[in-house]
mmCIF file of C-alpha atoms in Angstrom:
data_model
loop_
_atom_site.group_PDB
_atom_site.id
_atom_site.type_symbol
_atom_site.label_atom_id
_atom_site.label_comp_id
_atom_site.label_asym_id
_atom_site.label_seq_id
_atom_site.Cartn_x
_atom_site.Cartn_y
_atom_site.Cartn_z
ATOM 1 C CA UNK A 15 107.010 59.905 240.746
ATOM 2 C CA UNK A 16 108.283 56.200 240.459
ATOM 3 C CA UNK A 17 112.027 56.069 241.844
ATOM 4 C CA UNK A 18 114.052 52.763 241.122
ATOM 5 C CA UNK A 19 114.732 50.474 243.548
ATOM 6 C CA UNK A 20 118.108 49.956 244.482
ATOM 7 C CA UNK A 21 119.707 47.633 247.052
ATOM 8 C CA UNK A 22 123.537 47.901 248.211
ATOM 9 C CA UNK A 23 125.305 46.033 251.284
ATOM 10 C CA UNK A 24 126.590 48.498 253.865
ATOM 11 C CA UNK A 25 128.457 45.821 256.530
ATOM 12 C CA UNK A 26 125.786 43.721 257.477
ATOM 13 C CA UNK A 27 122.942 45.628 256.775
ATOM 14 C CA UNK A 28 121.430 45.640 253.512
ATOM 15 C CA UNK A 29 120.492 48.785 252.256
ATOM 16 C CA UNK A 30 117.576 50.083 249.967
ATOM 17 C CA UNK A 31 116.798 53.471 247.648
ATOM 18 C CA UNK A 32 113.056 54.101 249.191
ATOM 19 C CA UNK A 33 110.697 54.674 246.012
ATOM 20 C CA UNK A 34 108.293 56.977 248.517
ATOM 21 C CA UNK A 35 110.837 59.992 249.847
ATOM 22 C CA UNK A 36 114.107 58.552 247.591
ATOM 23 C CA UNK A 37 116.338 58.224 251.073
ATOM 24 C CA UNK A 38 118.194 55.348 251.467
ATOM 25 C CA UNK A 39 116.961 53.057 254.447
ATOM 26 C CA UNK A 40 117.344 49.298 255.862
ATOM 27 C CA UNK A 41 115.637 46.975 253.699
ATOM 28 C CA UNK A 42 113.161 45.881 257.306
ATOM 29 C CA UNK A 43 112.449 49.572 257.939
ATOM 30 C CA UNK A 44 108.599 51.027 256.146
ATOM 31 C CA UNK A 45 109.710 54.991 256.125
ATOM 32 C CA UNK A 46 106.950 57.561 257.232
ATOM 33 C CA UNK A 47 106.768 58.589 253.648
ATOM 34 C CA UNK A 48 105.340 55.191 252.661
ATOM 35 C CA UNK A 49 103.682 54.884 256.330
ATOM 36 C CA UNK A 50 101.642 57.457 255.848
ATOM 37 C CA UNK A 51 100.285 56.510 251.609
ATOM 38 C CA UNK A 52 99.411 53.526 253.323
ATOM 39 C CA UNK A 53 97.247 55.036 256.153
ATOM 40 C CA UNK A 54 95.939 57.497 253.330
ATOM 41 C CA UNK A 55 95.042 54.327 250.978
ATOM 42 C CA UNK A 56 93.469 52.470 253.900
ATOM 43 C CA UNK A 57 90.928 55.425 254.588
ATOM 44 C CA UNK A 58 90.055 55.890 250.993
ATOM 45 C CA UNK A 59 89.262 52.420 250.189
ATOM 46 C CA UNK A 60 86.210 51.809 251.925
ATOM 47 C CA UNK A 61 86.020 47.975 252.358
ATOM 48 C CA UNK A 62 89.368 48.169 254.705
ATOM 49 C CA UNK A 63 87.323 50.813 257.169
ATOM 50 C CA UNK A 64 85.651 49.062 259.805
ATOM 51 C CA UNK A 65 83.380 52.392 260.323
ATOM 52 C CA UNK A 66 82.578 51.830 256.810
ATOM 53 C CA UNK A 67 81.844 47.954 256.532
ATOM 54 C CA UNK A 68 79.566 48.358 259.898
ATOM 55 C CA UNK A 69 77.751 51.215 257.341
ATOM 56 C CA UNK A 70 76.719 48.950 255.092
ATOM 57 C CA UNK A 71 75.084 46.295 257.281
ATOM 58 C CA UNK A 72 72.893 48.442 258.154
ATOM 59 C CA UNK A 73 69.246 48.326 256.917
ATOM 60 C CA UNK A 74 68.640 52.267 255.509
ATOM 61 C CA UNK A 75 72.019 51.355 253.646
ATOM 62 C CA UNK A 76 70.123 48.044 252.037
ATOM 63 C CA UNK A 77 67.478 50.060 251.467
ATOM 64 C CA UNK A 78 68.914 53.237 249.988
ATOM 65 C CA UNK A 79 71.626 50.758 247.852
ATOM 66 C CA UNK A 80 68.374 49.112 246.195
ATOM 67 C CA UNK A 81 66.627 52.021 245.617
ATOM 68 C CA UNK A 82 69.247 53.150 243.601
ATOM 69 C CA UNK A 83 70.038 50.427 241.579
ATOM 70 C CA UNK A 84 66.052 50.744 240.929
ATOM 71 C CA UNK A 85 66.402 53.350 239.898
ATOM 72 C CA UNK A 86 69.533 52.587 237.350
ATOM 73 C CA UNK A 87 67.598 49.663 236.145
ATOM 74 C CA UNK A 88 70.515 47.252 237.654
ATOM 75 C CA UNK A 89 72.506 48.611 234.528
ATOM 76 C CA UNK A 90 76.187 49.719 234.983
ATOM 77 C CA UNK A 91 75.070 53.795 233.878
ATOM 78 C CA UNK A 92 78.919 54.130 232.383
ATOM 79 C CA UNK A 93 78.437 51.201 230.300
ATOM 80 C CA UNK A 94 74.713 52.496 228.980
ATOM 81 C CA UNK A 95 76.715 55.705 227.912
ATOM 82 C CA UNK A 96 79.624 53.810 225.822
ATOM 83 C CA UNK A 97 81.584 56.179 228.729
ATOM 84 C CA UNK A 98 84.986 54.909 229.329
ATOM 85 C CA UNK A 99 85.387 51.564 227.924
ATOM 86 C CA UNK A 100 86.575 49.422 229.810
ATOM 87 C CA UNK A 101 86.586 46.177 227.294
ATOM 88 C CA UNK A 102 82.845 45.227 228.579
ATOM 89 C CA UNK A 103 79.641 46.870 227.284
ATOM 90 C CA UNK A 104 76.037 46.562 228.572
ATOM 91 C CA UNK A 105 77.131 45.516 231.850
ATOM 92 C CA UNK A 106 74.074 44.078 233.945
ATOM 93 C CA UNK A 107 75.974 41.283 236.144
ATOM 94 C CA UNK A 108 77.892 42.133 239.249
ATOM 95 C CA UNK A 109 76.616 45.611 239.623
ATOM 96 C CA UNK A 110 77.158 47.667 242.748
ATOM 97 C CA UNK A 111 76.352 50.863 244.151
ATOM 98 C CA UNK A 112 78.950 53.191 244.217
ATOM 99 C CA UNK A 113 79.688 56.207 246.436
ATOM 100 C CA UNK A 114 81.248 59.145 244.560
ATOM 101 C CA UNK A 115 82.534 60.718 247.413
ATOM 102 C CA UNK A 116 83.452 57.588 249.780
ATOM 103 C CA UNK A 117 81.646 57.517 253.247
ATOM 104 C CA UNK A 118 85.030 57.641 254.975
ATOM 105 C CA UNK A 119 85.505 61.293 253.295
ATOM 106 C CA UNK A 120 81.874 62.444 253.615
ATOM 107 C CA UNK A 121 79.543 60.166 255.917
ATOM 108 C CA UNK A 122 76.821 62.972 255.860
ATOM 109 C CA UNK A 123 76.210 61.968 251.957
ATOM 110 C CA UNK A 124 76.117 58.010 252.582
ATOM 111 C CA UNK A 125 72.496 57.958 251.887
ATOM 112 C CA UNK A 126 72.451 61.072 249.318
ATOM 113 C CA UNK A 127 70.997 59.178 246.022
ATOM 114 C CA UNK A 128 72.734 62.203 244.190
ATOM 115 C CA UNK A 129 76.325 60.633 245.774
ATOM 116 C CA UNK A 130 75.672 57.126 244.930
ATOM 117 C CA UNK A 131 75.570 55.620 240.647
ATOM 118 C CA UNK A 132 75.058 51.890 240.092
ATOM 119 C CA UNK A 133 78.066 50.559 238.271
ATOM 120 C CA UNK A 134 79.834 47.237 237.060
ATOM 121 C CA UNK A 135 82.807 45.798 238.877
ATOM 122 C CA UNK A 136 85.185 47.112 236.249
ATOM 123 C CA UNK A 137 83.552 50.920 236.356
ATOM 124 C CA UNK A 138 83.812 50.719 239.891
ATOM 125 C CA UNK A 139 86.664 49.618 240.102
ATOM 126 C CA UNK A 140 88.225 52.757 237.621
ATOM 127 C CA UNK A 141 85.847 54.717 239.598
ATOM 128 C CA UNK A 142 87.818 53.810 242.799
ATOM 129 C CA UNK A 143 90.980 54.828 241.290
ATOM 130 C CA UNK A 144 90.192 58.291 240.452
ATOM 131 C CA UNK A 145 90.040 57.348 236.542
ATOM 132 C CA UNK A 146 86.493 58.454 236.158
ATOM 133 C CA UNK A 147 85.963 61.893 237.401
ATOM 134 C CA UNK A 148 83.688 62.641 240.309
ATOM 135 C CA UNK A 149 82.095 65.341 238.762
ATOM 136 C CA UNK A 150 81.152 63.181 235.793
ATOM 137 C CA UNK A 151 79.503 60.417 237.776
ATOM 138 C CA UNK A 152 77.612 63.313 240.097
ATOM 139 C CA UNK A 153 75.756 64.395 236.912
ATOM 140 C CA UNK A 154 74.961 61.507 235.768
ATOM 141 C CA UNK A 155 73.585 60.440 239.380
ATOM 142 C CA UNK A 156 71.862 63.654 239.162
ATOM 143 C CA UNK A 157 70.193 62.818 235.649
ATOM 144 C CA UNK A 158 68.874 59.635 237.264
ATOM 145 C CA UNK A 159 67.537 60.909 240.445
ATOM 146 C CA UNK A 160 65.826 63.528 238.376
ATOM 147 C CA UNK A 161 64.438 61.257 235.732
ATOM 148 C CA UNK A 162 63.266 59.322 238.858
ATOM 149 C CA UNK A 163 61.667 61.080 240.877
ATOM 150 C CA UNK A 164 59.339 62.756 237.825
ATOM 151 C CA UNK A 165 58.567 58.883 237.223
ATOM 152 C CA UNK A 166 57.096 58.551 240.428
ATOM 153 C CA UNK A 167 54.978 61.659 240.481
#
């Protein structure tokens, strides 16, 4: 729910209509409301988590994260299946590995190749923001590692 913004003098004090829990507060004060989005945001985004960033220096992480865009063929795997267009098609540069469910929500599936998809900076970045559904990308990942793994046997 998006509340307008509005802003009223009450002496010296200017006043604001908070858009997080619609109370009206000093412009300087963050409410807990908005306080606590914020935390929320800052665990779900990945590259703000220090736990997280220290993750991914790490050599199995390298290892794992190249593996799997081996196994994609360093090809965005939305793109490849015309799946939610994002205006760019074919997508082979800037490609990342992405973790469906984010290490800071699930650090015992960091490494799981059926929790990670190799995608382009604009999937991933849709990805991120919940518009491509989890499920959807863990069945694809799935396909892959399955398709995979019967390649190397």
């Amino acid at each position: 729910v998006i509340r307008p913004i509005a802003r009223f003098f009450i002496g010296d004090s200017m006043l604001k209509s908070c858009p997080e829990c619609g109370r009206i507060h000093d412009v300087k004060m963050v409410c807990k409301a908005r306080r606590q989005r914020q935390e929320q945001w800052l665990k779900d985004h990945d590259r703000y988590n220090t736990e997280a960033r220290s993750f991914r220096r790490k050599q199995r992480w390298k290892h794992t994260s190249e593996r799997t865009r081996d196994r994609d063929n360093h090809l965005c795997q939305l793109c490849i299946r015309n799946m939610y267009s994002v205006g760019v098609s074919l997508n082979h540069r800037d490609v990342s590995v992405h973790h469906i469910l984010p290490v800071s929500r699930r650090p015992d599936r960091a490494l799981d190749p059926t929790n990670l998809i190799t995608l382009c900076a604009a999937h991933h970045t849709a990805a991120d923001a919940g518009c491509v559904p989890a499920e959807v990308l863990e069945s694809i990942a799935r396909e892959q590692e399955e398709k995979f793994e019967q390649a190397l046997s």
